[in-house]
C-alpha positions as a printed Julia matrix, in Angstrom:
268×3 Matrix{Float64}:
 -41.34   19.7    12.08
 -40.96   16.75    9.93
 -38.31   16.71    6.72
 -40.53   14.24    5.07
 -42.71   16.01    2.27
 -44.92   13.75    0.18
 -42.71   14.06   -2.78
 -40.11   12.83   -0.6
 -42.14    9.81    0.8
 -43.0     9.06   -2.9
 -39.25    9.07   -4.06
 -38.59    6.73   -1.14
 -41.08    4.33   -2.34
 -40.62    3.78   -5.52
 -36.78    2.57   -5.2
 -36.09    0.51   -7.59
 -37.05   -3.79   -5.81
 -37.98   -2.29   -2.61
 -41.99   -1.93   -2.89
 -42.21   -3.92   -0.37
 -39.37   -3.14    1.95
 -39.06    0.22    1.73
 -41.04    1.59    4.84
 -38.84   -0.15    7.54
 -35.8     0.34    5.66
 -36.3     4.03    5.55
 -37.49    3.73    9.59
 -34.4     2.36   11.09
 -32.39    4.58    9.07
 -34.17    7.69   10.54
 -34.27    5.97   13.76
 -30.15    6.02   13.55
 -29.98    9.12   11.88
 -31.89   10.15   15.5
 -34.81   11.44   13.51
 -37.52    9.09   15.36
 -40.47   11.95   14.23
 -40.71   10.73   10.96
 -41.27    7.23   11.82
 -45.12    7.99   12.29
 -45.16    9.64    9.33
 -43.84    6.76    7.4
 -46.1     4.9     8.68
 -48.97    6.51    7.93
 -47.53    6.81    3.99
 -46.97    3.29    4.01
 -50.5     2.9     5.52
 -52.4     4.89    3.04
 -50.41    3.71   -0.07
 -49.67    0.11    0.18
 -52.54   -0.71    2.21
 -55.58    0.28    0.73
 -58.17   -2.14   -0.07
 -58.57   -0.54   -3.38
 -56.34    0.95   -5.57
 -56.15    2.87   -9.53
 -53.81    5.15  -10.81
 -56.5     8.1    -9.99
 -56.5     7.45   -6.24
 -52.23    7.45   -6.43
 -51.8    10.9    -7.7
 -54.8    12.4    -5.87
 -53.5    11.14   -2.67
 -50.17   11.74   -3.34
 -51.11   15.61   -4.65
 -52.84   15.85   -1.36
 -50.88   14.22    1.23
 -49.25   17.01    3.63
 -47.35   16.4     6.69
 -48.28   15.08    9.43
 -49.04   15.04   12.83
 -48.83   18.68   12.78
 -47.0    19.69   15.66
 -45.74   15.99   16.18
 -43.39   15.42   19.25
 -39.74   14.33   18.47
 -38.97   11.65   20.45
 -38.23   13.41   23.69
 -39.54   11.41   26.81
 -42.46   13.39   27.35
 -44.17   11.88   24.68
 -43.48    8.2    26.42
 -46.72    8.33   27.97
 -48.92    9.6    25.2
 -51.96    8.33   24.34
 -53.34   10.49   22.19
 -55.6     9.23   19.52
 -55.43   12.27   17.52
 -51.96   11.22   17.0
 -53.48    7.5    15.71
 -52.93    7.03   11.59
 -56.59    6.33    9.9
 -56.53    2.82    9.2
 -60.17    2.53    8.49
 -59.77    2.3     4.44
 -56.88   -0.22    4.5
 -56.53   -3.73    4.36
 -56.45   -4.66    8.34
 -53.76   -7.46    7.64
 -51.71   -5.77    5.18
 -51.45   -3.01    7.97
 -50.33   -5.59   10.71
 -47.47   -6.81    8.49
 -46.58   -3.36    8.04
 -46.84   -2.09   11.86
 -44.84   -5.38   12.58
 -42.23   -5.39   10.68
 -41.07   -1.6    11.1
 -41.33   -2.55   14.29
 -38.79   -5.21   14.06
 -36.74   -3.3    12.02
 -36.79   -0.63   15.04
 -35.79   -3.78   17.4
 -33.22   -5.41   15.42
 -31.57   -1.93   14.91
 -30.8    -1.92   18.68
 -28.13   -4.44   17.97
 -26.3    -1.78   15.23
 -27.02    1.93   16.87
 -28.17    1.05   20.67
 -30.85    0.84   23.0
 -32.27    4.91   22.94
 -32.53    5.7    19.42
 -34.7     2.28   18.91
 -36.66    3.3    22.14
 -37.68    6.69   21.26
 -38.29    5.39   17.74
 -40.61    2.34   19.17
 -42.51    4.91   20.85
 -43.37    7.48   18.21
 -44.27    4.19   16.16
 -46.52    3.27   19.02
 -48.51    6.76   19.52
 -49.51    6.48   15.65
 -50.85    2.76   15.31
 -54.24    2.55   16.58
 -54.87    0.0    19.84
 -55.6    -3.15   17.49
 -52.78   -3.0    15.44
 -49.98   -3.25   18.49
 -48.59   -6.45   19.97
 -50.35   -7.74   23.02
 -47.7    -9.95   24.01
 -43.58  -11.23   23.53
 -43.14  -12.34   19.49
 -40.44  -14.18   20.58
 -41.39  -17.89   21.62
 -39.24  -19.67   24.95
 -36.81  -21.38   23.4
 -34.23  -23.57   25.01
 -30.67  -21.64   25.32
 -28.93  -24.42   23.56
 -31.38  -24.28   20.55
 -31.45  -20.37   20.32
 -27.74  -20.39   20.07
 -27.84  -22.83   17.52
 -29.76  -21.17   15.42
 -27.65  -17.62   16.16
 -24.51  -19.57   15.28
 -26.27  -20.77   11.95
 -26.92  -17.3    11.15
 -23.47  -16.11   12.06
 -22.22  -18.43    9.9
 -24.06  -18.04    7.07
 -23.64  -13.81    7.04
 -20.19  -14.77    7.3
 -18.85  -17.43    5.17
 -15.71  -18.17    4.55
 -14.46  -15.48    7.19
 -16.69  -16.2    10.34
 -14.25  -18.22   12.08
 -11.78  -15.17   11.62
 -14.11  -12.42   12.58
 -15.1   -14.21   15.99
 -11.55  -15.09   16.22
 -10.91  -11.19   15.95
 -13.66   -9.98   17.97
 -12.77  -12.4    20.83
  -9.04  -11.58   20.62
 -10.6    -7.65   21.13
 -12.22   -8.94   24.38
 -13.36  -12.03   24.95
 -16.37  -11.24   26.16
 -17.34   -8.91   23.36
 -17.3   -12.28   20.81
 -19.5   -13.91   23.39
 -21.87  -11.13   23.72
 -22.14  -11.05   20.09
 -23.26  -14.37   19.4
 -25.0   -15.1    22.21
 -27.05  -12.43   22.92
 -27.0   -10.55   19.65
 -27.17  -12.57   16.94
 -28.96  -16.12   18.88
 -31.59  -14.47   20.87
 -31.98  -11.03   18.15
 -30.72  -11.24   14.71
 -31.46  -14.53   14.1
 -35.23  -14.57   14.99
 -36.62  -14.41   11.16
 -40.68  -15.05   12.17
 -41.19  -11.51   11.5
 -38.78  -10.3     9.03
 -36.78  -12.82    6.8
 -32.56  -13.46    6.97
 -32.76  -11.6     4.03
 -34.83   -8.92    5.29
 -32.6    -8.65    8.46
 -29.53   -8.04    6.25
 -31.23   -4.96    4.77
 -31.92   -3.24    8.18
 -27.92   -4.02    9.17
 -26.98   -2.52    6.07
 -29.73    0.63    6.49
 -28.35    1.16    9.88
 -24.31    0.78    9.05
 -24.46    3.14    6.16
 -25.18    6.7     8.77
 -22.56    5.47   11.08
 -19.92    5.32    8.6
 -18.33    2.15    9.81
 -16.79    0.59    6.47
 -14.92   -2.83    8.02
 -18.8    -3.31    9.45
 -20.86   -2.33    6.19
 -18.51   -4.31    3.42
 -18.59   -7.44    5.97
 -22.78   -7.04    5.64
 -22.74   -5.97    2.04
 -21.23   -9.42    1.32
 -23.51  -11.07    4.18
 -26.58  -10.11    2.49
 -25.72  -11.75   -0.49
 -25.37  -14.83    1.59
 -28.45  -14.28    3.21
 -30.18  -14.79   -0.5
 -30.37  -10.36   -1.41
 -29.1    -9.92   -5.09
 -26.09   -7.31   -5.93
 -29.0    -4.7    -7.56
 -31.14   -5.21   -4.3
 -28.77   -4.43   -1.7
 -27.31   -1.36   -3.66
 -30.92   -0.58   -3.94
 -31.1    -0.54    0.3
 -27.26    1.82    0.43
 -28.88    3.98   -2.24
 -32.28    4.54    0.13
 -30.5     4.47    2.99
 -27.89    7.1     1.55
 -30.77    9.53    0.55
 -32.26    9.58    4.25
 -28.83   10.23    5.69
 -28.26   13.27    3.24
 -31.61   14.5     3.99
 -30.55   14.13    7.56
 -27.12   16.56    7.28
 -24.97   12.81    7.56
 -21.5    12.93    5.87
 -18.77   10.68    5.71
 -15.06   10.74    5.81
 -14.61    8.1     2.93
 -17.04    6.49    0.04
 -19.18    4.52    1.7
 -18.67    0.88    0.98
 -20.78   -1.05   -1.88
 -20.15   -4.38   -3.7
 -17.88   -4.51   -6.51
């Protein structure tokens, strides 16, 4: 069983600068909150209300006043749904904008893939795989995103990206991480942020920074989340977005039994 109700889904959407950001936000925070059922489920939301080829305000409230939860029954992540291929399982698609439902199916999935780099490899595989039993066979990637780039150049670019989360302090905070274990400040750059974070085809720098946030804010890691709070507003975010992403974000992980020892962190 699913905790997402449509009233639920509804509140989620309409945070305040996040009408279009709000699906994959709200999936990598379930994804770390180890709730990787409701990413179909957001999907589907996101599919039937900021989709649709047509829209008025009489279609909203009837499909929100009839929306119920779904997949009935839908599995929760465990590996015997890894081979699924159920199409009952597939969200309807068939009254939405084709293209507007590829950007969505692609960047939750990103979202899903950049969150390895906060929470781990297992909660973003079970979550990848829930989100691929609901999107129908034409909306799914037939091939790498990432292009073959040469080592030196995809470093570059991480090291940009470092830099620029970072500021003023990035010299320190590799300094600190390498004086933790060398190979730990390596890893980081390298492998993280080059070849992972700093890919922005699919979802923006700014983007990125939202899904770091998302993910931080159930792990209740302060040093982590204040050092991103600040890095998204180097990343171009304003101060009322990226309280908007700790206030969604904050919601999910209360609806998920989170708590934290300490306020969590938020720009002054």
């Amino acid at each position: 069983m699913t905790l997402l109700t449509g009233s639920i889904l509804a509140s989620l959407r309409s945070t305040p600068l996040l009408a279009s950001s709000w699906y994959y936000i709200a999936a990598a925070t379930f994804s770390v909150c180890n709730r990787p059922e409701e990413i179909p489920v957001i999907f589907r939301y996101a599919v039937e209300h900021d989709a649709a080829q047509y829209s008025s305000s009489l279609h909203t409230i009837s499909a929100q006043a009839t929306w119920s939860r779904w997949p009935p029954g839908s599995p929760s992540g465990s590996t015997a749904s890894f081979g699924s291929e159920d199409e009952s399982l597939f969200v309807e698609c068939s009254n939405a904008d084709p293209d507007r439902v590829r950007i969505i199916a692609r960047k939750t999935r990103e979202a899903l893939l950049k969150a390895v780099a906060l929470v781990g490899l297992p909660k973003s595989i079970n979550s990848l795989i829930q989100l691929r039993n609901a999107t129908p066979h034409e909306f799914r990637e037939d091939g790498v995103m990432r292009p073959e780039v040469p080592i030196e150049e995809e470093v570059h670019r991480g090291t940009e990206f470092w830099n620029r989360v970072y500021g003023k302090v990035s010299r320190r905070v590799l300094s600190q991480m390498s004086t933790a274990y060398p190979d730990l400040a390596h890893y980081a750059l390298q492998h993280v942020y080059s070849s992972l974070l700093s890919y922005t085809d699919v979802l923006s720098a700014k983007e990125t920074s939202f899904v770091i946030i998302a993910c931080l804010i159930p792990q209740d890691v302060n040093p982590q989340l204040k050092g991103h709070l600040k890095g998204g507003l180097n990343n171009g975010a304003t101060k009322e977005e990226i309280m908007s992403v700790r206030d969604l974000s904050m919601r999910i992980c209360r609806l998920c039994g989170i708590s934290w020892k300490d306020e969590v962190a938020k720009l002054s």
